PDB file of C-alpha atoms in Angstrom:
ATOM      1  CA  UNK A   1       0.000   0.000   0.000  1.00 65.00           C
ATOM      2  CA  UNK A   2       1.393   3.396  -1.011  1.00 82.00           C
ATOM      3  CA  UNK A   3       1.554   6.486   1.190  1.00 89.00           C
ATOM      4  CA  UNK A   4       2.381  10.185   1.233  1.00 92.00           C
ATOM      5  CA  UNK A   5       4.068  11.844   4.201  1.00 91.00           C
ATOM      6  CA  UNK A   6       3.446  15.306   5.672  1.00 91.00           C
ATOM      7  CA  UNK A   7       6.337  17.073   7.390  1.00 90.00           C
ATOM      8  CA  UNK A   8       6.177  20.193   9.547  1.00 87.00           C
ATOM      9  CA  UNK A   9       8.918  22.816   9.804  1.00 87.00           C
ATOM     10  CA  UNK A  10       9.449  24.338  13.240  1.00 86.00           C
ATOM     11  CA  UNK A  11      12.356  26.761  12.959  1.00 88.00           C
ATOM     12  CA  UNK A  12      15.336  24.807  11.657  1.00 91.00           C
ATOM     13  CA  UNK A  13      13.857  21.384  12.349  1.00 94.00           C
ATOM     14  CA  UNK A  14      11.603  19.180  10.232  1.00 94.00           C
ATOM     15  CA  UNK A  15       9.446  16.473  11.789  1.00 92.00           C
ATOM     16  CA  UNK A  16       6.968  14.011  10.363  1.00 92.00           C
ATOM     17  CA  UNK A  17       3.437  15.194  11.087  1.00 90.00           C
ATOM     18  CA  UNK A  18       1.511  12.287   9.588  1.00 92.00           C
ATOM     19  CA  UNK A  19       1.351   9.553   6.984  1.00 93.00           C
ATOM     20  CA  UNK A  20      -1.483   9.757   4.432  1.00 94.00           C
ATOM     21  CA  UNK A  21      -2.958   6.737   2.672  1.00 91.00           C
ATOM     22  CA  UNK A  22      -6.207   6.103   0.840  1.00 91.00           C
ATOM     23  CA  UNK A  23      -8.954   4.499   2.909  1.00 85.00           C
ATOM     24  CA  UNK A  24      -9.689   1.941   0.182  1.00 79.00           C
ATOM     25  CA  UNK A  25      -6.333   2.050  -1.570  1.00 66.00           C
ATOM     26  CA  UNK A  26      -4.423  -0.980  -2.750  1.00 68.00           C
ATOM     27  CA  UNK A  27      -0.986  -1.814  -3.987  1.00 69.00           C
ATOM     28  CA  UNK A  28       0.367  -0.616  -7.322  1.00 74.00           C
ATOM     29  CA  UNK A  29      -1.912   2.450  -7.534  1.00 85.00           C
ATOM     30  CA  UNK A  30       1.030   4.870  -7.304  1.00 90.00           C
ATOM     31  CA  UNK A  31      -0.728   6.830  -4.557  1.00 91.00           C
ATOM     32  CA  UNK A  32       1.560   9.752  -3.753  1.00 91.00           C
ATOM     33  CA  UNK A  33       3.314   9.970  -7.124  1.00 92.00           C
ATOM     34  CA  UNK A  34       1.839  13.479  -7.357  1.00 96.00           C
ATOM     35  CA  UNK A  35       0.969  15.692  -4.401  1.00 97.00           C
ATOM     36  CA  UNK A  36      -0.036  19.300  -3.794  1.00 97.00           C
ATOM     37  CA  UNK A  37      -0.724  21.242  -0.596  1.00 96.00           C
ATOM     38  CA  UNK A  38      -2.544  24.551  -0.329  1.00 96.00           C
ATOM     39  CA  UNK A  39      -0.540  27.581   0.767  1.00 94.00           C
ATOM     40  CA  UNK A  40      -2.417  27.741   4.061  1.00 91.00           C
ATOM     41  CA  UNK A  41      -1.680  24.047   4.750  1.00 91.00           C
ATOM     42  CA  UNK A  42      -5.345  23.105   5.101  1.00 93.00           C
ATOM     43  CA  UNK A  43      -5.819  20.987   1.972  1.00 96.00           C
ATOM     44  CA  UNK A  44      -3.858  18.291   0.152  1.00 96.00           C
ATOM     45  CA  UNK A  45      -4.480  16.496  -3.126  1.00 97.00           C
ATOM     46  CA  UNK A  46      -2.762  13.143  -3.659  1.00 97.00           C
ATOM     47  CA  UNK A  47      -2.795  11.474  -7.063  1.00 95.00           C
ATOM     48  CA  UNK A  48      -2.995   7.726  -7.686  1.00 93.00           C
ATOM     49  CA  UNK A  49      -2.753   7.613 -11.468  1.00 93.00           C
ATOM     50  CA  UNK A  50      -2.536   3.801 -11.682  1.00 88.00           C
ATOM     51  CA  UNK A  51      -5.747   3.277  -9.692  1.00 89.00           C
ATOM     52  CA  UNK A  52      -8.118   0.776 -11.292  1.00 86.00           C
ATOM     53  CA  UNK A  53     -11.677   1.862 -10.551  1.00 85.00           C
ATOM     54  CA  UNK A  54     -15.060   1.583 -12.330  1.00 85.00           C
ATOM     55  CA  UNK A  55     -13.612   3.720 -15.176  1.00 85.00           C
ATOM     56  CA  UNK A  56     -11.096   0.966 -15.997  1.00 87.00           C
ATOM     57  CA  UNK A  57      -7.543  -0.232 -15.557  1.00 87.00           C
ATOM     58  CA  UNK A  58      -5.095   2.625 -14.759  1.00 87.00           C
ATOM     59  CA  UNK A  59      -7.863   5.176 -15.253  1.00 90.00           C
ATOM     60  CA  UNK A  60      -6.562   6.876 -12.096  1.00 93.00           C
ATOM     61  CA  UNK A  61      -7.961   8.820  -9.163  1.00 94.00           C
ATOM     62  CA  UNK A  62      -7.076  11.656  -6.809  1.00 96.00           C
ATOM     63  CA  UNK A  63      -7.740  11.935  -3.079  1.00 96.00           C
ATOM     64  CA  UNK A  64      -8.627  15.047  -1.094  1.00 97.00           C
ATOM     65  CA  UNK A  65      -7.373  15.401   2.494  1.00 97.00           C
ATOM     66  CA  UNK A  66      -8.212  18.197   4.936  1.00 96.00           C
ATOM     67  CA  UNK A  67      -6.069  19.284   7.866  1.00 94.00           C
ATOM     68  CA  UNK A  68      -7.835  20.356  11.056  1.00 88.00           C
ATOM     69  CA  UNK A  69      -5.443  20.994  13.913  1.00 81.00           C
ATOM     70  CA  UNK A  70      -2.698  18.749  12.512  1.00 76.00           C
ATOM     71  CA  UNK A  71      -5.153  15.899  12.015  1.00 90.00           C
ATOM     72  CA  UNK A  72      -5.438  14.954   8.328  1.00 94.00           C
ATOM     73  CA  UNK A  73      -8.563  13.127   7.141  1.00 95.00           C
ATOM     74  CA  UNK A  74      -9.617  11.883   3.724  1.00 96.00           C
ATOM     75  CA  UNK A  75     -12.606  13.899   2.485  1.00 96.00           C
ATOM     76  CA  UNK A  76     -13.149  12.652  -1.067  1.00 95.00           C
ATOM     77  CA  UNK A  77     -11.919  10.496  -3.919  1.00 95.00           C
ATOM     78  CA  UNK A  78     -12.119  12.121  -7.346  1.00 95.00           C
ATOM     79  CA  UNK A  79     -12.506  10.300 -10.652  1.00 93.00           C
ATOM     80  CA  UNK A  80     -13.630  11.956 -13.884  1.00 90.00           C
ATOM     81  CA  UNK A  81     -17.179  11.393 -15.134  1.00 90.00           C
ATOM     82  CA  UNK A  82     -15.781  10.629 -18.599  1.00 87.00           C
ATOM     83  CA  UNK A  83     -12.832   8.497 -17.453  1.00 88.00           C
ATOM     84  CA  UNK A  84     -11.533   5.500 -19.370  1.00 86.00           C
ATOM     85  CA  UNK A  85      -8.839   2.872 -19.002  1.00 88.00           C
ATOM     86  CA  UNK A  86      -5.274   4.175 -19.220  1.00 87.00           C
ATOM     87  CA  UNK A  87      -6.190   7.877 -18.789  1.00 90.00           C
ATOM     88  CA  UNK A  88      -3.832   8.196 -15.772  1.00 92.00           C
ATOM     89  CA  UNK A  89      -6.057  10.771 -14.070  1.00 94.00           C
ATOM     90  CA  UNK A  90      -4.071  12.175 -11.136  1.00 96.00           C
ATOM     91  CA  UNK A  91      -0.661  12.038 -12.821  1.00 96.00           C
ATOM     92  CA  UNK A  92      -0.336  15.746 -11.990  1.00 97.00           C
ATOM     93  CA  UNK A  93      -2.241  17.647  -9.295  1.00 98.00           C
ATOM     94  CA  UNK A  94      -2.355  21.254  -8.115  1.00 98.00           C
ATOM     95  CA  UNK A  95      -4.356  23.075  -5.456  1.00 97.00           C
ATOM     96  CA  UNK A  96      -5.046  26.781  -5.063  1.00 97.00           C
ATOM     97  CA  UNK A  97      -3.323  28.641  -2.239  1.00 95.00           C
ATOM     98  CA  UNK A  98      -6.578  28.865  -0.255  1.00 95.00           C
ATOM     99  CA  UNK A  99      -7.447  25.185  -0.811  1.00 95.00           C
ATOM    100  CA  UNK A 100     -10.736  25.780  -2.618  1.00 95.00           C
ATOM    101  CA  UNK A 101      -9.834  24.689  -6.165  1.00 97.00           C
ATOM    102  CA  UNK A 102      -8.008  21.648  -7.505  1.00 97.00           C
ATOM    103  CA  UNK A 103      -6.562  21.012 -10.961  1.00 97.00           C
ATOM    104  CA  UNK A 104      -5.984  17.370 -11.919  1.00 97.00           C
ATOM    105  CA  UNK A 105      -4.251  16.131 -15.060  1.00 96.00           C
ATOM    106  CA  UNK A 106      -4.908  12.993 -17.112  1.00 94.00           C
ATOM    107  CA  UNK A 107      -2.041  12.952 -19.609  1.00 90.00           C
ATOM    108  CA  UNK A 108      -3.303   9.996 -21.648  1.00 88.00           C
ATOM    109  CA  UNK A 109      -6.972  10.997 -21.923  1.00 86.00           C
ATOM    110  CA  UNK A 110      -8.076  10.681 -25.548  1.00 79.00           C
ATOM    111  CA  UNK A 111     -11.043  13.052 -25.284  1.00 62.00           C
ATOM    112  CA  UNK A 112     -11.772  15.004 -27.400  1.00 60.00           C
ATOM    113  CA  UNK A 113      -8.753  15.560 -29.627  1.00 55.00           C
ATOM    114  CA  UNK A 114      -6.632  12.442 -29.731  1.00 52.00           C
ATOM    115  CA  UNK A 115      -6.388   8.712 -29.467  1.00 56.00           C
ATOM    116  CA  UNK A 116      -5.017   6.408 -26.846  1.00 50.00           C
ATOM    117  CA  UNK A 117      -3.504   3.011 -27.422  1.00 50.00           C
ATOM    118  CA  UNK A 118      -1.938   0.501 -25.056  1.00 50.00           C
ATOM    119  CA  UNK A 119       0.697   0.077 -27.745  1.00 52.00           C
ATOM    120  CA  UNK A 120       1.626   3.772 -27.670  1.00 51.00           C
ATOM    121  CA  UNK A 121       1.047   4.908 -24.099  1.00 52.00           C
ATOM    122  CA  UNK A 122       1.183   8.665 -23.842  1.00 49.00           C
ATOM    123  CA  UNK A 123      -0.260   9.394 -27.272  1.00 60.00           C
ATOM    124  CA  UNK A 124      -3.564  10.680 -25.875  1.00 70.00           C
ATOM    125  CA  UNK A 125      -4.383  14.351 -26.246  1.00 78.00           C
ATOM    126  CA  UNK A 126      -4.622  14.697 -22.469  1.00 86.00           C
ATOM    127  CA  UNK A 127      -7.019  16.666 -20.304  1.00 90.00           C
ATOM    128  CA  UNK A 128      -7.062  18.749 -17.157  1.00 93.00           C
ATOM    129  CA  UNK A 129     -10.013  18.798 -14.781  1.00 95.00           C
ATOM    130  CA  UNK A 130     -10.977  21.540 -12.335  1.00 96.00           C
ATOM    131  CA  UNK A 131     -12.745  20.654  -9.083  1.00 95.00           C
ATOM    132  CA  UNK A 132     -14.191  22.860  -6.349  1.00 94.00           C
ATOM    133  CA  UNK A 133     -12.781  21.393  -3.143  1.00 91.00           C
TER     134      UNK A 133
END
């Protein structure tokens, strides 16, 4: 099972604050390959672009975590409504400084301008999705 780690800086010292993992996550999902934290430290997005979910094999997903008093909890799991196998949704993630907006990339998404093929991974046109967090 994959994880992402949160560290806190107190002066000149860094210490591990917590370890994040998906509630229903499994092995080989690449959870934590992409991460983003809001500027105020209240929100984190963690990509799992190899996640196999109802959209298909390696369609990908992204998890939303909120921080309340140094206690991080999973709030949501995002998958695109138009997701397909091999999209790799969550390969790249970004979050606004105030933690209210997330941007999630799916580099191999074939909609609407390209094609995807298992033979030529990465030939999809790609897409980026915006979510209100």
